[in-house]
Tab-separated table of C-alpha atoms and ligand atoms in Angstrom:
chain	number	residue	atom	x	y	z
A	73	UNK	CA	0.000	0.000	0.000
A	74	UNK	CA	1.006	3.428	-1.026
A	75	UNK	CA	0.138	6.316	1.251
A	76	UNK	CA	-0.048	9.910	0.122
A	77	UNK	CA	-0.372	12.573	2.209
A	78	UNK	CA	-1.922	15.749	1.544
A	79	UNK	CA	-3.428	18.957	3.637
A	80	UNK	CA	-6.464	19.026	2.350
A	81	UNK	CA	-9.119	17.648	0.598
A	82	UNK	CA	-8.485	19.833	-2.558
A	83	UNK	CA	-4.856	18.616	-2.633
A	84	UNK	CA	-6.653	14.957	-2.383
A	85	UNK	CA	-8.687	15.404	-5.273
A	86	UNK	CA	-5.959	17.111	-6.935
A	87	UNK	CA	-3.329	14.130	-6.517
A	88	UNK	CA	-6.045	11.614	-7.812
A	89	UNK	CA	-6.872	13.778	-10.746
A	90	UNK	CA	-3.477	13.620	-11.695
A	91	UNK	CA	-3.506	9.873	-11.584
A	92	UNK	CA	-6.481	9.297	-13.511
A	93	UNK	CA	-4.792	11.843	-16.148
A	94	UNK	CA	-1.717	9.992	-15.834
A	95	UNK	CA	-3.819	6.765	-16.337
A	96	UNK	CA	-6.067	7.458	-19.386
A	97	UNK	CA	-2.675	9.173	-21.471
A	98	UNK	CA	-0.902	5.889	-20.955
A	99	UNK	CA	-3.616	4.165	-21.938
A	100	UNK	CA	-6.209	5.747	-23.853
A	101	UNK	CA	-8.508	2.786	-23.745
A	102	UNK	CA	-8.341	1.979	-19.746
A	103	UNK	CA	-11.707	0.798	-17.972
A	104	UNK	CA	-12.028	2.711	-15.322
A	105	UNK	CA	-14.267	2.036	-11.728
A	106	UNK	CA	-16.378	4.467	-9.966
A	107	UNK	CA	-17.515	5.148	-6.532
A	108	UNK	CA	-20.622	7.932	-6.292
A	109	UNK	CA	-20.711	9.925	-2.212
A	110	UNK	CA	-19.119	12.617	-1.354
A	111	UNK	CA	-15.358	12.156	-1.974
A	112	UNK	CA	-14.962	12.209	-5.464
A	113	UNK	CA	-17.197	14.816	-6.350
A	114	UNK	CA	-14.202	17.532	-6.573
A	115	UNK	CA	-12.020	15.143	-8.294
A	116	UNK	CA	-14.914	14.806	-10.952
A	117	UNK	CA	-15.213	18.088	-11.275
A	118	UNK	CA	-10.802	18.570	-11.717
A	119	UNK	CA	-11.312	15.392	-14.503
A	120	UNK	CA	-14.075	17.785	-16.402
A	121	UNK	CA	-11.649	20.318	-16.565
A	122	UNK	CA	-8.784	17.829	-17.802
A	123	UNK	CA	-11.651	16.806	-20.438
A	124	UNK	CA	-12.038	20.405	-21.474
A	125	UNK	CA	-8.616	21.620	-21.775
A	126	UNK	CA	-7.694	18.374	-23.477
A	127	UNK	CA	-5.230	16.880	-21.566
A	128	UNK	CA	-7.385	13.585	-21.789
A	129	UNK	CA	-10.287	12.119	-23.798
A	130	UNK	CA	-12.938	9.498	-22.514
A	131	UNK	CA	-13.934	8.497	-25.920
A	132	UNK	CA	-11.886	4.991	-25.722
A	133	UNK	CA	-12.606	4.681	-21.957
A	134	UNK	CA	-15.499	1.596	-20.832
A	135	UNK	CA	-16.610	2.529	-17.287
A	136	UNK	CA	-17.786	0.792	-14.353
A	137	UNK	CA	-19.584	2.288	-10.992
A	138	UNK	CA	-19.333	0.118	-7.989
A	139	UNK	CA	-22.760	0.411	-6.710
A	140	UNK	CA	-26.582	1.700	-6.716
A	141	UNK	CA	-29.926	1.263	-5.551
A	142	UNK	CA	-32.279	-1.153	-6.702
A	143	UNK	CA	-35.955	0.202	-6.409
A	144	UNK	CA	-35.590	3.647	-7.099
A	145	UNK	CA	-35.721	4.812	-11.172
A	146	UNK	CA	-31.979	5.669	-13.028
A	147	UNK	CA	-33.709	9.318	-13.023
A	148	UNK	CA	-34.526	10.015	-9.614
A	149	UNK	CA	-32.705	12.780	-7.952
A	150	UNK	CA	-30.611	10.317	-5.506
A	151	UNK	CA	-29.976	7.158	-8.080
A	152	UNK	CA	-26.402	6.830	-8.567
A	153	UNK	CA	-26.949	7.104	-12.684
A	154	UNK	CA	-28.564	10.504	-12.391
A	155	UNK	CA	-25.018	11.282	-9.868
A	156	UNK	CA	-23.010	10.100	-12.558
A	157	UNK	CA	-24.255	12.341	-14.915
A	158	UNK	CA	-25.093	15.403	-13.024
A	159	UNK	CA	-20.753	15.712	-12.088
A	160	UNK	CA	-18.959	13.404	-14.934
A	161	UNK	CA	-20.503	11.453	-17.543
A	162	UNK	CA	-22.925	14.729	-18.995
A	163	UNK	CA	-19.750	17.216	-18.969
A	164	UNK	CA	-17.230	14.452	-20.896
A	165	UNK	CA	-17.106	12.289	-23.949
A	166	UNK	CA	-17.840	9.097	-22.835
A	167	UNK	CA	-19.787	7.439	-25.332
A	168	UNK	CA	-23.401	5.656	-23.217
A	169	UNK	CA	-22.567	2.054	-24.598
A	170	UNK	CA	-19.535	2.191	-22.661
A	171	UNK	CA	-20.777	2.935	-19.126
A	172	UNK	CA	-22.360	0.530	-16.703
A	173	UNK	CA	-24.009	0.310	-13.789
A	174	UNK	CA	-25.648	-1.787	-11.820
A	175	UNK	CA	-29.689	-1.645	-12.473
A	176	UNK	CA	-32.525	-0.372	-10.807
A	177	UNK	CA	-34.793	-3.058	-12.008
A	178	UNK	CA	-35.983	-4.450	-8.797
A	179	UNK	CA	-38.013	-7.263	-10.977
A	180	UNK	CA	-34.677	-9.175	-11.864
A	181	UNK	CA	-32.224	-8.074	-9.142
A	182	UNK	CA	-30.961	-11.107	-8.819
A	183	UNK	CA	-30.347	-12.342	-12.135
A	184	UNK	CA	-29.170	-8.226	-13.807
A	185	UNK	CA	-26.399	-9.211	-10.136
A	186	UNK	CA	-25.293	-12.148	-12.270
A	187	UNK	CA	-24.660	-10.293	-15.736
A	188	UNK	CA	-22.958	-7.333	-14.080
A	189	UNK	CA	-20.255	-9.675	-12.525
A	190	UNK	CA	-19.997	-11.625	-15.764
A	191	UNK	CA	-19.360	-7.992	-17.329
A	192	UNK	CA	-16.600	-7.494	-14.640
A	193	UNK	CA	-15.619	-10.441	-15.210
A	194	UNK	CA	-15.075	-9.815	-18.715
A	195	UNK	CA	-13.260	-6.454	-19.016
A	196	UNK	CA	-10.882	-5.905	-15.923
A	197	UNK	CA	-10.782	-2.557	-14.287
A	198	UNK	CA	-7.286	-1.001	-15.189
A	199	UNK	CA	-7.975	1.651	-12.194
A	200	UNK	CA	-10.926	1.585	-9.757
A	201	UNK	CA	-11.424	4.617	-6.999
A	202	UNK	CA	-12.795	4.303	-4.115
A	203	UNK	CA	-14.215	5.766	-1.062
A	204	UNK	CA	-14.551	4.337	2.613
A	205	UNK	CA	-17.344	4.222	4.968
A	206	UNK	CA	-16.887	5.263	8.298
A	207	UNK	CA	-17.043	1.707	9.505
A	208	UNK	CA	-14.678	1.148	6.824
A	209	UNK	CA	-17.291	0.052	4.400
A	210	UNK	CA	-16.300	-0.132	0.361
A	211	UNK	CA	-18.498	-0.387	-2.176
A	212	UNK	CA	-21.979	-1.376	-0.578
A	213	UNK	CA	-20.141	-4.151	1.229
A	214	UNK	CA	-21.218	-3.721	4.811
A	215	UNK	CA	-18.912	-4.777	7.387
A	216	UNK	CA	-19.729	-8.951	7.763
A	217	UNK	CA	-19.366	-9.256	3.913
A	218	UNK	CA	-17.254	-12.188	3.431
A	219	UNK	CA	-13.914	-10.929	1.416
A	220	UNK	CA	-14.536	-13.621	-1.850
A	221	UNK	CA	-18.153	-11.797	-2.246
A	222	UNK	CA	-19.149	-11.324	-6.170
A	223	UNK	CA	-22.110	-8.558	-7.278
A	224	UNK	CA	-24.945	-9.055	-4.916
A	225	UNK	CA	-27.953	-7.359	-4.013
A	226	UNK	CA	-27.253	-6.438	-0.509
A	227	UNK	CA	-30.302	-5.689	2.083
A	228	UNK	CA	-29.878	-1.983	3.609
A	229	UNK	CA	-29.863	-2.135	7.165
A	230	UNK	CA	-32.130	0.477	9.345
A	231	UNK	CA	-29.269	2.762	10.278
A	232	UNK	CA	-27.991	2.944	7.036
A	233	UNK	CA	-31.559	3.332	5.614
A	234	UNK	CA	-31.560	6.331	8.313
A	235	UNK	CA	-28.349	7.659	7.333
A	236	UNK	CA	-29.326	8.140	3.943
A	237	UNK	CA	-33.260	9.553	5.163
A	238	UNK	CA	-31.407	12.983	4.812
A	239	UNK	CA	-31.062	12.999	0.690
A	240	UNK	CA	-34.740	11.623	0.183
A	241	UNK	CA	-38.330	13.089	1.606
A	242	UNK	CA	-39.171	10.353	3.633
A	243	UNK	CA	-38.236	7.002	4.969
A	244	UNK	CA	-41.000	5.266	2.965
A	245	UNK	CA	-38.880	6.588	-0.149
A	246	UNK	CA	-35.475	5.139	0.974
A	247	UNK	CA	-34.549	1.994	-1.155
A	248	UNK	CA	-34.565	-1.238	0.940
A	249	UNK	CA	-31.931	-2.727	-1.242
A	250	UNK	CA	-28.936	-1.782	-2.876
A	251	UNK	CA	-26.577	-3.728	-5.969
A	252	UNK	CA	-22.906	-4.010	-4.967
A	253	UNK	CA	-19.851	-4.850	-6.879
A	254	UNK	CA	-18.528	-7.729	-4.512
A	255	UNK	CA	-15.130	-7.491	-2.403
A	256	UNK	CA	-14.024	-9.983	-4.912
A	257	UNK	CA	-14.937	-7.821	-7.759
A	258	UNK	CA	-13.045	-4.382	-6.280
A	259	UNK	CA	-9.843	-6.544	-5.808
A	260	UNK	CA	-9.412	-7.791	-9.181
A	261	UNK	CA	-8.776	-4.298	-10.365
A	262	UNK	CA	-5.230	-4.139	-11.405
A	263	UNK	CA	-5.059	-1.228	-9.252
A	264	UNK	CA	-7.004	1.273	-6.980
A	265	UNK	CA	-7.290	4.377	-5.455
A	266	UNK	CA	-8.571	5.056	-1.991
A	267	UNK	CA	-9.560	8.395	-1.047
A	268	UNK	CA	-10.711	9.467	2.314
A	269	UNK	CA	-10.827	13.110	4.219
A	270	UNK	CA	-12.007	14.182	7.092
A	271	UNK	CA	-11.573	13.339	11.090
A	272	UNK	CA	-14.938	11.053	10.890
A	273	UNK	CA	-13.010	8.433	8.156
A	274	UNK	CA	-9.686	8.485	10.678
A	275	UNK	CA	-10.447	5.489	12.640
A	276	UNK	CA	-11.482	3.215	9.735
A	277	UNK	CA	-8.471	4.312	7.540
A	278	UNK	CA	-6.632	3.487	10.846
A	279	UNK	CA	-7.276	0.049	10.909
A	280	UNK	CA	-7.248	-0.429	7.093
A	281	UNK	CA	-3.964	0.140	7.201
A	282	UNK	CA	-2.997	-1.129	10.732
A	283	UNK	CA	-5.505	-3.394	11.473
A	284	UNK	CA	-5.817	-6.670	10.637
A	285	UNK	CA	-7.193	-8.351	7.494
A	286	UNK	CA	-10.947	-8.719	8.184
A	287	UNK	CA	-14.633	-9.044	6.970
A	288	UNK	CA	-15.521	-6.560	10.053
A	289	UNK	CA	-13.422	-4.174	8.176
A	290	UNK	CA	-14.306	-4.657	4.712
A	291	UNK	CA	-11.557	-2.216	3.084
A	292	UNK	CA	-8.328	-4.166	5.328
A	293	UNK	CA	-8.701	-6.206	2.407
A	294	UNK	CA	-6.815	-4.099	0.563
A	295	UNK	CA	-3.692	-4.652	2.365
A	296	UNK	CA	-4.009	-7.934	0.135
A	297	UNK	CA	-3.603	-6.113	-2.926
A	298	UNK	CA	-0.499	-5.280	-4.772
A	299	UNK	CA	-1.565	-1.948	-5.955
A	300	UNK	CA	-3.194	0.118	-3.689
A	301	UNK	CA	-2.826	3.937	-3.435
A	302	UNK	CA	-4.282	5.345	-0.833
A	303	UNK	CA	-5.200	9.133	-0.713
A	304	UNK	CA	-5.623	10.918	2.951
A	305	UNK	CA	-6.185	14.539	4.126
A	306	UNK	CA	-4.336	14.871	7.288
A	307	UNK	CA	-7.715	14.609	9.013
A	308	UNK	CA	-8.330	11.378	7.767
A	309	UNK	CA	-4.440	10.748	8.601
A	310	UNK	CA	-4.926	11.576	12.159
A	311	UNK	CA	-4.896	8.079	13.632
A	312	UNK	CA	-1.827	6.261	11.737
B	221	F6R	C1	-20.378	4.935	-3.137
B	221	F6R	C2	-19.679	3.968	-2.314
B	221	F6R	C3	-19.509	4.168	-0.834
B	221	F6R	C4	-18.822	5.478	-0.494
B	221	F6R	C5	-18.651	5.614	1.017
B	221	F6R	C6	-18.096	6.987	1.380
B	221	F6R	O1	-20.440	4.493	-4.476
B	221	F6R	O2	-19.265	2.989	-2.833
B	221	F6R	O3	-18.791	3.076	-0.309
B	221	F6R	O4	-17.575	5.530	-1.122
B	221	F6R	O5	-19.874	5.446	1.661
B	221	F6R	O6	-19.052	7.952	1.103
B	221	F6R	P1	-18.682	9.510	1.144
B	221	F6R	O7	-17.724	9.758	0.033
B	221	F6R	O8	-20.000	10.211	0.891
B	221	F6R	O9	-18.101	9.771	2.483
């Protein structure tokens, strides 16, 4: 694991622009993986920019997000398509047959589960970015999610139904089930990016990186992997 520093969260979204930049000139035709929340919303906004004063193209690039909700429709204010679009995919020139996400369809969750991790299967990610829960959650993969886990739908728990009351009207509207890329999934990307900032992600990135490997701490998992840059304010650094 490689662990960059920086003093803020601008200079975090900064260092994994340049990444992605550095990844899409070397190759052109990279699939790239995508977390939605908070964190990468800046270092969307820094790719736009790369988009618009050419210093990369997305016309070769096939994407892949890591999660969404099943239940709610691709256009609703809080699905995870209409976040794509709203701070990347509407501003760039990704061509639509080349992005995927995980469905909404909550008639065939089961089966659309299967066909997204045959689709993973198919093209590797050449870079996937991540974010971390505060109980050191990736993906959708809830602490308790064994570590060889494929794309499942995953039951939202009550708190995390709660957490997420604040972007919808009302907790009837919350989804009751989400579609995950599995841990298995994230750590066949040849390599990854974790961001994190903020004192509320210090403990978890704590015992990612000191802890020890396990399913109570889904993202430890990544001490496994042979390519794992990890991105920290010093907030988020506070602990190590
Ligand atoms: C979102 C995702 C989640 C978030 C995590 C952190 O696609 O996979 O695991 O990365 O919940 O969320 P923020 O960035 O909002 O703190």
């Amino acid at each position: 694991m490689e662990i960059i520093i920086c003093k803020n969260h601008e200079e975090v979204s900064e260092k994994a622009k340049e990444l992605v930049v550095k990844q899409l000139q070397r190759k052109p035709m990279s699939t790239l993986g995508f977390p939605t929340g908070s964190t990468p919303i800046l270092l969307y906004k820094k790719l736009v920019d790369a988009y618009k004063k050419h210093l990369i193209t997305f016309k070769n690039v096939r994407s892949f997000n890591l999660d969404e909700y099943v239940g709610i429709e691709p256009t609703h204010p809080q699905s995870y398509h209409q976040f794509m679009d709203d701070h990347l995919f509407s501003h760039i020139d990704i061509e639509k047959k080349n992005v995927y996400l995980p469905k909404n369809d909550p008639t065939h969750a089961h089966e659309n589960a299967r066909l997204y991790n045959d689709l993973l299967k198919k093209y590797q990610i050449d870079l996937q970015i991540l974010g971390i829960g505060t109980n050191g959650h990736i993906g959708f993969n809830e602490p308790g999610t064994p570590l060889g886990q494929e794309t499942f739908v995953v039951d939202l728990n009550e708190g995390t139904r709660q957490d997420n009351l604040k972007f919808f009207n009302h907790i009837d509207e919350v989804p009751y089930q989400a579609m995950t890329m599995g841990i298995k999934n994230i750590m066949n990307s040849r390599k990854i990016i974790l961001m994190a900032s903020g004192e509320s992600k210090s403990e978890a990135i704590y015992q990612m990186i000191k802890g020890p490997v396990t399913e109570q701490l889904p993202a430890s998992v990544l001490q496994l992997h042979p390519q794992v840059i990890v991105i920290l304010d010093e907030a988020a650094a506070s602990k190590l």
